[in-house]
N, CA, C and O atoms as a DFTB+ gen file, in Angstrom:
544 C
 N C O
     1  1       1.350      -1.028      -0.610
     2  2      -0.575       0.246       0.086
     3  2       0.589       1.227      -0.069
     4  3       1.630       1.118       0.579
     5  1       0.325       2.315      -1.079
     6  2       1.601       3.389      -0.523
     7  2       1.121       3.970       0.526
     8  3       0.043       3.951       1.119
     9  1       2.787       4.839       0.729
    10  2       2.205       5.508       1.276
    11  2       1.204       6.878       2.136
    12  3       1.275       7.811       1.337
    13  1       0.687       7.165       2.880
    14  2      -0.145       8.578       3.072
    15  2      -0.187       9.844       2.105
    16  3       0.893      10.126       1.585
    17  1      -1.249      10.622       1.799
    18  2      -0.070      10.979       2.024
    19  2       0.118      12.290       3.288
    20  3       0.728      13.358       3.250
    21  1      -0.488      11.807       4.077
    22  2       0.027      12.568       5.331
    23  2      -0.523      10.984       6.246
    24  3      -1.300      10.030       6.267
    25  1       1.338      12.136       7.314
    26  2       1.335      11.156       7.953
    27  2       1.305      11.334      10.074
    28  3       2.404      11.296      10.628
    29  1       0.269      11.473      10.794
    30  2      -0.004      11.610      12.204
    31  2       1.405      11.094      13.172
    32  3       1.677      10.037      13.743
    33  1       2.206      12.585      13.006
    34  2       3.363      11.678      14.224
    35  2       3.687      12.014      15.331
    36  3       4.061      13.154      15.606
    37  1       3.593      11.045      16.166
    38  2       3.394      11.389      17.659
    39  2       4.149      12.477      18.460
    40  3       3.728      13.361      19.206
    41  1       5.334      12.150      18.087
    42  2       5.844      13.475      18.419
    43  2       6.206      14.754      18.043
    44  3       6.102      15.696      18.828
    45  1       6.601      14.870      16.973
    46  2       6.095      16.383      16.213
    47  2       5.192      16.905      16.325
    48  3       5.109      18.055      16.757
    49  1       3.875      15.909      15.818
    50  2       2.294      16.763      15.412
    51  2       1.492      17.100      17.774
    52  3       0.885      18.042      18.283
    53  1       2.116      15.473      18.482
    54  2       1.097      15.901      20.084
    55  2       0.751      16.926      20.092
    56  3       1.395      17.592      19.282
    57  1      -0.163      17.621      20.734
    58  2      -0.606      18.813      21.847
    59  2      -0.577      18.279      23.412
    60  3      -0.724      18.869      24.482
    61  1      -0.477      17.733      23.275
    62  2      -0.156      16.978      24.329
    63  2      -2.198      17.213      25.577
    64  3      -2.581      17.284      26.744
    65  1      -2.766      17.225      24.078
    66  2      -4.430      17.600      24.959
    67  2      -4.523      15.865      24.161
    68  3      -4.023      15.675      23.052
    69  1      -4.991      15.126      24.678
    70  2      -5.713      14.189      24.247
    71  2      -7.382      13.717      23.155
    72  3      -7.808      12.565      23.074
    73  1      -7.830      14.559      22.678
    74  2      -9.353      14.996      22.244
    75  2      -8.758      16.279      21.083
    76  3      -9.044      16.981      20.112
    77  1      -8.054      16.027      21.761
    78  2      -7.045      18.212      20.514
    79  2      -6.717      16.953      19.483
    80  3      -7.398      16.645      18.505
    81  1      -4.874      15.961      20.183
    82  2      -4.370      14.842      19.441
    83  2      -5.544      13.730      18.147
    84  3      -5.344      13.242      17.034
    85  1      -6.863      13.763      19.219
    86  2      -7.395      12.501      18.257
    87  2      -8.815      13.248      17.017
    88  3      -9.473      12.657      16.161
    89  1      -8.835      14.866      17.481
    90  2      -9.431      15.373      16.769
    91  2      -8.232      15.529      15.156
    92  3      -8.561      15.106      14.048
    93  1      -7.442      15.936      15.336
    94  2      -6.551      16.524      14.696
    95  2      -5.569      15.342      14.203
    96  3      -4.349      15.419      14.052
    97  1      -6.282      14.396      14.022
    98  2      -5.999      12.589      14.000
    99  2      -7.274      12.423      12.990
   100  3      -6.901      11.873      11.954
   101  1      -7.963      12.578      12.987
   102  2      -8.931      12.230      12.328
   103  2      -9.391      13.054      10.816
   104  3     -10.065      12.753       9.831
   105  1      -8.105      15.012      11.561
   106  2      -8.646      15.442       9.895
   107  2      -7.675      14.495       9.298
   108  3      -7.922      13.837       8.287
   109  1      -6.135      14.431      10.214
   110  2      -5.588      13.770       8.346
   111  2      -6.323      12.772       7.903
   112  3      -6.537      12.699       6.693
   113  1      -7.013      11.518       9.058
   114  2      -7.154      10.894       7.572
   115  2      -8.366      10.420       7.131
   116  3      -8.796       9.272       7.012
   117  1      -9.170      12.239       6.755
   118  2     -10.167      13.060       5.530
   119  2      -9.193      13.107       5.236
   120  3      -8.887      12.393       4.281
   121  1      -8.142      13.953       5.857
   122  2      -6.953      14.213       4.289
   123  2      -7.058      13.265       3.610
   124  3      -7.633      13.406       2.530
   125  1      -6.321      11.398       4.158
   126  2      -5.967      10.689       3.157
   127  2      -7.157       9.919       2.081
   128  3      -6.985       9.679       0.886
   129  1      -8.226       9.664       2.798
   130  2      -8.607       9.649       1.917
   131  2      -8.957      10.784       0.380
   132  3      -8.630      10.606      -0.793
   133  1      -9.749      11.955       1.037
   134  2      -9.498      12.902       0.257
   135  2      -8.478      12.107      -0.876
   136  3      -8.687      11.028      -1.430
   137  1      -7.680      12.730      -0.976
   138  2      -6.618      12.574      -1.247
   139  2      -6.392      10.855      -2.016
   140  3      -6.216      10.904      -3.233
   141  1      -6.391       9.660      -1.492
   142  2      -6.234       8.306      -2.096
   143  2      -7.851       8.696      -2.893
   144  3      -7.338       8.833      -4.003
   145  1      -9.424       8.980      -3.175
   146  2     -10.124       9.451      -4.052
   147  2      -9.706      10.179      -4.734
   148  3     -10.153       9.891      -5.845
   149  1      -8.998      11.124      -4.812
   150  2      -8.358      12.379      -5.890
   151  2      -8.114      10.872      -6.785
   152  3      -9.048      10.216      -7.247
   153  1      -6.733      10.520      -6.901
   154  2      -5.144       9.462      -7.303
   155  2      -5.812       8.356      -8.009
   156  3      -5.335       7.755      -8.972
   157  1      -7.731       7.985      -7.079
   158  2      -8.672       7.004      -8.097
   159  2      -8.783       7.715      -9.012
   160  3      -8.111       7.212      -9.913
   161  1      -9.558       9.245      -9.584
   162  2     -10.039       8.964      -9.579
   163  2     -11.396       9.241     -10.288
   164  3     -11.594       9.461     -11.483
   165  1     -12.623       9.152      -8.859
   166  2     -13.318       9.389      -8.500
   167  2     -13.422       9.791      -8.840
   168  3     -12.675      10.650      -9.310
   169  1     -14.910       9.525      -9.025
   170  2     -15.788      10.897      -8.975
   171  2     -16.274      12.396      -7.937
   172  3     -16.270      12.660      -6.734
   173  1     -16.598      12.996      -9.009
   174  2     -16.666      14.140      -8.694
   175  2     -18.186      13.595      -7.473
   176  3     -17.675      12.731      -6.761
   177  1     -18.626      13.646      -7.345
   178  2     -19.960      13.717      -6.186
   179  2     -19.653      12.877      -5.291
   180  3     -20.605      12.705      -4.529
   181  1     -18.512      12.104      -4.958
   182  2     -17.648      11.653      -4.204
   183  2     -16.695      11.887      -3.463
   184  3     -16.437      11.410      -2.357
   185  1     -15.960      12.903      -4.291
   186  2     -14.869      14.189      -3.689
   187  2     -15.118      15.429      -3.197
   188  3     -14.586      15.991      -2.240
   189  1     -16.505      16.046      -4.389
   190  2     -16.988      16.375      -3.281
   191  2     -17.705      16.441      -1.793
   192  3     -17.552      17.247      -0.876
   193  1     -18.713      15.048      -1.939
   194  2     -18.884      14.497      -0.239
   195  2     -17.718      14.392       0.858
   196  3     -17.901      14.149       2.050
   197  1     -16.094      14.694       0.031
   198  2     -14.998      14.583       0.950
   199  2     -14.741      15.292       1.398
   200  3     -14.591      15.423       2.613
   201  1     -14.495      16.510       0.006
   202  2     -14.883      18.149       1.129
   203  2     -16.070      18.412       1.321
   204  3     -16.433      19.560       1.581
   205  1     -16.634      17.719       1.258
   206  2     -18.023      19.092       2.591
   207  2     -17.772      18.528       3.872
   208  3     -17.989      19.119       4.930
   209  1     -17.089      16.818       3.714
   210  2     -16.964      15.888       5.307
   211  2     -15.391      17.207       6.779
   212  3     -15.216      17.692       7.896
   213  1     -14.741      16.971       5.186
   214  2     -13.453      17.579       5.948
   215  2     -13.758      18.919       6.331
   216  3     -13.353      19.208       7.457
   217  1     -14.455      19.962       5.611
   218  2     -14.733      21.664       5.572
   219  2     -15.367      21.379       7.232
   220  3     -14.934      21.644       8.353
   221  1     -16.643      20.686       6.699
   222  2     -17.758      20.312       8.437
   223  2     -16.895      19.444       9.890
   224  3     -16.943      19.813      11.063
   225  1     -16.402      18.644       9.526
   226  2     -14.741      18.622      10.025
   227  2     -14.017      20.083      11.258
   228  3     -14.061      20.236      12.478
   229  1     -13.593      20.655      10.444
   230  2     -12.665      21.215      10.130
   231  2     -13.149      22.650      11.524
   232  3     -12.535      23.101      12.491
   233  1     -14.346      22.899      10.997
   234  2     -15.277      23.434      11.212
   235  2     -15.248      23.631      13.149
   236  3     -15.064      24.383      14.107
   237  1     -15.691      21.885      12.530
   238  2     -16.174      21.357      14.283
   239  2     -14.775      21.199      15.229
   240  3     -15.268      21.375      16.343
   241  1     -13.990      21.077      15.354
   242  2     -12.740      20.832      15.643
   243  2     -12.592      21.971      15.928
   244  3     -12.401      22.124      17.134
   245  1     -12.592      23.419      14.994
   246  2     -12.127      24.980      15.059
   247  2     -12.779      25.251      16.652
   248  3     -12.101      25.551      17.635
   249  1     -14.448      25.039      16.620
   250  2     -15.061      24.707      17.504
   251  2     -14.895      24.716      19.705
   252  3     -15.201      25.251      20.771
   253  1     -13.886      23.230      18.716
   254  2     -13.723      22.479      20.341
   255  2     -12.774      22.638      20.638
   256  3     -12.399      22.120      21.690
   257  1     -11.565      23.736      19.582
   258  2     -10.187      24.003      20.458
   259  2     -10.333      24.596      20.483
   260  3      -9.680      25.127      21.382
   261  1     -11.243      25.568      19.774
   262  2     -11.694      27.018      21.147
   263  2     -12.518      26.905      22.197
   264  3     -12.455      27.966      22.817
   265  1     -13.228      26.188      22.691
   266  2     -14.086      26.113      23.176
   267  2     -12.841      25.340      24.846
   268  3     -12.834      25.595      26.051
   269  1     -12.068      24.456      24.024
   270  2     -11.256      24.234      25.403
   271  2     -10.670      25.735      25.510
   272  3     -11.503      26.230      26.269
   273  1      -9.843      26.658      25.248
   274  2      -8.338      26.681      24.763
   275  2      -9.040      28.128      25.751
   276  3      -8.459      28.798      26.605
   277  1     -10.500      28.260      25.229
   278  2     -11.080      29.404      26.861
   279  2     -10.923      28.699      28.422
   280  3     -10.670      29.250      29.494
   281  1     -11.078      27.831      28.232
   282  2     -10.840      27.191      29.834
   283  2      -9.470      27.566      30.403
   284  3      -9.234      27.471      31.607
   285  1      -8.525      28.018      29.459
   286  2      -7.140      27.921      29.504
   287  2      -7.368      29.507      30.090
   288  3      -8.357      30.221      29.927
   289  1      -5.904      29.860      30.951
   290  2      -5.165      31.468      30.679
   291  2      -4.266      31.219      29.649
   292  3      -3.153      30.694      29.639
   293  1      -5.238      31.883      28.456
   294  2      -4.329      30.943      27.076
   295  2      -4.678      32.381      26.579
   296  3      -5.827      32.797      26.425
   297  1      -3.043      33.384      26.251
   298  2      -2.827      34.837      26.122
   299  2      -3.139      35.375      24.579
   300  3      -3.300      36.513      24.138
   301  1      -3.160      33.635      23.743
   302  2      -2.609      34.212      23.212
   303  2      -4.489      33.052      21.676
   304  3      -4.579      32.485      20.587
   305  1      -5.351      33.466      22.847
   306  2      -7.102      33.298      22.292
   307  2      -7.158      33.743      20.994
   308  3      -6.991      32.903      20.110
   309  1      -7.460      35.466      20.540
   310  2      -8.086      35.809      20.184
   311  2      -6.735      35.432      18.734
   312  3      -6.904      35.127      17.553
   313  1      -6.243      35.515      19.055
   314  2      -4.744      35.318      18.361
   315  2      -5.384      34.129      17.471
   316  3      -5.921      34.258      16.371
   317  1      -5.248      33.258      18.014
   318  2      -6.079      31.393      17.471
   319  2      -6.934      31.475      16.386
   320  3      -6.787      31.139      15.211
   321  1      -8.147      32.145      17.181
   322  2      -8.969      31.953      16.812
   323  2      -9.213      33.170      15.552
   324  3     -10.396      33.033      15.241
   325  1      -8.738      34.056      14.879
   326  2      -8.372      34.851      14.077
   327  2      -7.819      33.808      12.812
   328  3      -8.262      33.812      11.664
   329  1      -6.788      32.965      13.319
   330  2      -5.940      31.945      12.425
   331  2      -6.983      31.106      11.900
   332  3      -7.280      31.076      10.706
   333  1      -7.609      30.340      12.911
   334  2      -8.904      29.479      12.067
   335  2      -9.736      30.626      10.884
   336  3      -9.904      30.223       9.733
   337  1     -10.203      32.001      11.271
   338  2     -10.877      32.106      11.065
   339  2     -10.465      32.310       9.647
   340  3     -11.423      32.048       8.920
   341  1      -9.166      32.761       8.812
   342  2      -8.592      33.018       8.372
   343  2      -7.829      31.593       7.274
   344  3      -7.186      31.665       6.227
   345  1      -8.148      30.728       7.875
   346  2      -7.514      28.999       7.674
   347  2      -8.834      28.344       7.098
   348  3      -8.439      27.700       6.126
   349  1     -10.240      28.181       7.212
   350  2     -11.531      28.069       7.244
   351  2     -11.883      29.194       6.108
   352  3     -12.696      28.804       5.270
   353  1     -11.236      30.970       5.899
   354  2     -11.459      31.647       4.478
   355  2     -11.206      30.306       3.676
   356  3     -11.914      29.375       3.293
   357  1     -10.086      30.585       3.613
   358  2      -8.954      30.164       2.772
   359  2      -8.974      28.543       1.729
   360  3      -8.269      28.290       0.752
   361  1     -10.252      27.495       2.511
   362  2     -10.739      26.134       2.865
   363  2     -11.781      26.572       1.962
   364  3     -12.127      25.890       0.997
   365  1     -12.259      27.628       2.233
   366  2     -14.108      28.393       1.558
   367  2     -13.138      28.172       0.390
   368  3     -12.967      27.123      -0.232
   369  1     -12.536      29.351       0.209
   370  2     -12.160      29.457      -1.044
   371  2     -11.815      27.940      -2.761
   372  3     -12.423      27.753      -3.815
   373  1     -10.086      26.996      -1.873
   374  2     -10.264      25.686      -2.398
   375  2     -11.659      25.838      -2.844
   376  3     -12.059      26.399      -3.864
   377  1     -12.575      25.043      -1.593
   378  2     -13.954      24.185      -1.872
   379  2     -14.927      25.042      -2.742
   380  3     -15.886      24.446      -3.232
   381  1     -14.723      26.921      -3.086
   382  2     -15.636      26.969      -3.976
   383  2     -15.508      26.928      -5.425
   384  3     -16.275      26.987      -6.386
   385  1     -13.906      26.773      -5.173
   386  2     -13.445      26.633      -6.807
   387  2     -13.390      25.002      -7.427
   388  3     -13.346      24.680      -8.614
   389  1     -13.408      24.122      -6.253
   390  2     -13.360      23.054      -6.545
   391  2     -15.326      22.156      -7.098
   392  3     -15.443      21.152      -7.799
   393  1     -16.551      23.014      -6.447
   394  2     -17.586      23.058      -6.411
   395  2     -17.700      23.308      -8.558
   396  3     -18.386      22.658      -9.348
   397  1     -16.787      24.408      -8.828
   398  2     -16.890      25.625      -9.748
   399  2     -16.236      24.548     -11.101
   400  3     -17.002      24.367     -12.048
   401  1     -15.112      24.003     -11.138
   402  2     -13.499      23.746     -11.534
   403  2     -14.275      21.330     -11.577
   404  3     -14.463      20.350     -12.298
   405  1     -14.341      21.797     -10.367
   406  2     -14.719      20.124     -10.868
   407  2     -13.511      19.261     -10.051
   408  3     -13.637      18.125      -9.594
   409  1     -12.161      20.221      -9.988
   410  2     -10.767      19.341      -9.539
   411  2     -10.039      19.548      -8.166
   412  3     -10.262      20.621      -7.606
   413  1      -9.338      18.806      -7.654
   414  2      -9.014      19.537      -6.947
   415  2      -7.333      19.956      -7.294
   416  3      -6.819      19.014      -7.897
   417  1      -6.394      21.056      -7.087
   418  2      -5.419      20.890      -7.778
   419  2      -4.262      20.343      -6.583
   420  3      -4.629      19.500      -5.765
   421  1      -3.526      20.627      -6.567
   422  2      -1.710      20.089      -6.146
   423  2      -1.634      21.593      -4.880
   424  3      -1.118      21.516      -3.765
   425  1      -2.389      23.024      -5.557
   426  2      -2.670      24.001      -4.139
   427  2      -2.872      23.691      -3.295
   428  3      -2.178      23.803      -2.284
   429  1      -4.536      22.877      -3.475
   430  2      -5.474      22.683      -2.571
   431  2      -4.848      21.120      -1.607
   432  3      -5.199      21.020      -0.431
   433  1      -4.183      20.304      -2.068
   434  2      -2.967      19.913      -1.305
   435  2      -2.720      19.319      -0.114
   436  3      -2.958      18.538       0.807
   437  1      -1.451      21.026      -1.277
   438  2      -0.480      21.503      -0.372
   439  2      -0.785      22.345       0.661
   440  3      -0.082      22.187       1.659
   441  1      -1.834      23.404       0.731
   442  2      -2.336      23.692       1.555
   443  2      -2.620      22.671       2.613
   444  3      -1.932      22.471       3.614
   445  1      -3.429      22.213       2.358
   446  2      -4.289      21.622       3.246
   447  2      -2.669      20.874       4.164
   448  3      -2.826      20.964       5.381
   449  1      -1.513      20.327       3.839
   450  2      -0.466      19.275       4.681
   451  2       0.636      20.268       5.033
   452  3       1.723      19.734       5.252
   453  1       0.579      22.108       5.176
   454  2       1.325      22.648       5.234
   455  2       0.462      23.454       6.765
   456  3       0.974      23.772       7.839
   457  1      -1.076      23.597       6.271
   458  2      -1.865      24.381       7.229
   459  2      -2.189      23.336       7.877
   460  3      -2.726      23.779       8.892
   461  1      -2.203      21.751       7.948
   462  2      -1.806      21.598       9.218
   463  2      -0.867      21.305      10.247
   464  3      -0.961      21.929      11.304
   465  1       0.267      20.219      10.059
   466  2       1.691      20.970      10.537
   467  2       1.886      21.242      10.679
   468  3       2.479      21.053      11.741
   469  1       1.985      23.105       9.687
   470  2       2.336      24.219      10.476
   471  2       1.740      24.514      11.824
   472  3       2.245      24.700      12.931
   473  1       0.311      24.494      11.308
   474  2      -1.358      25.116      12.555
   475  2      -0.847      24.702      13.785
   476  3      -0.587      25.286      14.837
   477  1      -0.767      23.532      13.388
   478  2      -0.137      22.140      15.157
   479  2       1.190      22.417      15.718
   480  3       1.272      22.778      16.892
   481  1       2.322      22.271      14.930
   482  2       3.281      22.984      15.286
   483  2       3.555      24.198      15.960
   484  3       4.188      24.152      17.014
   485  1       3.072      25.542      15.384
   486  2       3.789      26.378      14.682
   487  2       2.681      26.808      16.745
   488  3       3.081      26.961      17.899
   489  1       1.247      26.816      16.043
   490  2      -0.099      27.089      17.038
   491  2      -0.290      26.511      18.221
   492  3       0.139      26.700      19.359
   493  1      -1.157      25.632      17.621
   494  2      -1.857      24.283      18.748
   495  2      -1.575      24.378      20.283
   496  3      -2.345      24.373      21.244
   497  1       0.671      24.525      20.135
   498  2       1.237      24.086      20.717
   499  2       1.045      25.013      21.337
   500  3       0.533      24.533      22.348
   501  1       1.088      26.086      21.478
   502  2       0.554      27.075      22.086
   503  2      -0.351      27.246      23.734
   504  3       0.008      27.632      24.847
   505  1      -1.479      26.806      23.241
   506  2      -2.346      25.953      24.352
   507  2      -2.101      25.654      24.864
   508  3      -2.206      25.944      26.056
   509  1      -1.216      24.267      24.035
   510  2      -0.787      23.337      25.808
   511  2       0.246      24.138      26.523
   512  3       0.388      24.469      27.700
   513  1       0.910      24.339      25.445
   514  2       2.384      25.970      26.866
   515  2       0.991      25.872      28.254
   516  3       0.903      25.544      29.438
   517  1      -0.071      26.499      26.921
   518  2      -0.739      27.671      27.613
   519  2      -1.567      26.284      29.309
   520  3      -1.700      26.647      30.478
   521  1      -1.926      24.825      28.735
   522  2      -2.841      24.156      29.342
   523  2      -1.329      23.722      30.754
   524  3      -1.803      23.650      31.888
   525  1      -0.048      23.518      30.701
   526  2       0.848      23.110      31.227
   527  2       0.229      24.698      32.296
   528  3      -0.691      24.490      33.087
   529  1       0.775      26.032      32.202
   530  2       0.709      26.456      33.026
   531  2       0.028      26.443      33.653
   532  3       0.358      26.444      34.839
   533  1      -1.875      26.417      33.172
   534  2      -2.751      25.697      34.276
   535  2      -2.881      24.763      35.055
   536  3      -3.665      24.528      35.974
   537  1      -1.953      24.187      34.566
   538  2      -1.737      23.224      35.481
   539  2      -0.627      23.427      36.605
   540  3      -0.436      22.711      37.588
   541  1      -0.082      24.339      36.299
   542  2       0.552      24.350      37.499
   543  2       0.177      25.069      38.463
   544  3       0.790      25.040      39.530
C-alpha cells in the first residue's frame, strides 16, 4: 500500500491534549481519504462528499479547540481564533474553486498539508503550553 498523503507524527504533532490530538488524527484521516480518492480518479460526487466532510469537521474541530482554550489562561486565544477564521476562509475558497471546476489541485493538497502541520506545530502547541501553566 502506498504511503499516506499525510502521516500522524506522535512526537512532532502532539499537543498533549488527548481530545485535540484525536481530532487532528481524524482530520488527517479525512485528508488521506480525499487524497486517495482523488488519486484514484473518484467521481466528482465522491470527492465533493469528502471535501464537505473535511470542511464540516474542520469547523467542528476549531469550535472544540476554541472552547477548550477558552478554559485556559491562554493569552493568544484571540489571535488563534483569528487564524482559524483565516484558515476556514482559505479552505472555503478552495472548496468553491473545486465546486466550479470539479478539480482538486495540487495547491489545495499542499495547503492542507502545510496548514495542518504548521498550525499544530506552530500555533496549537501554544495552548498546550498554556495548559501546562494552568495545571501548575
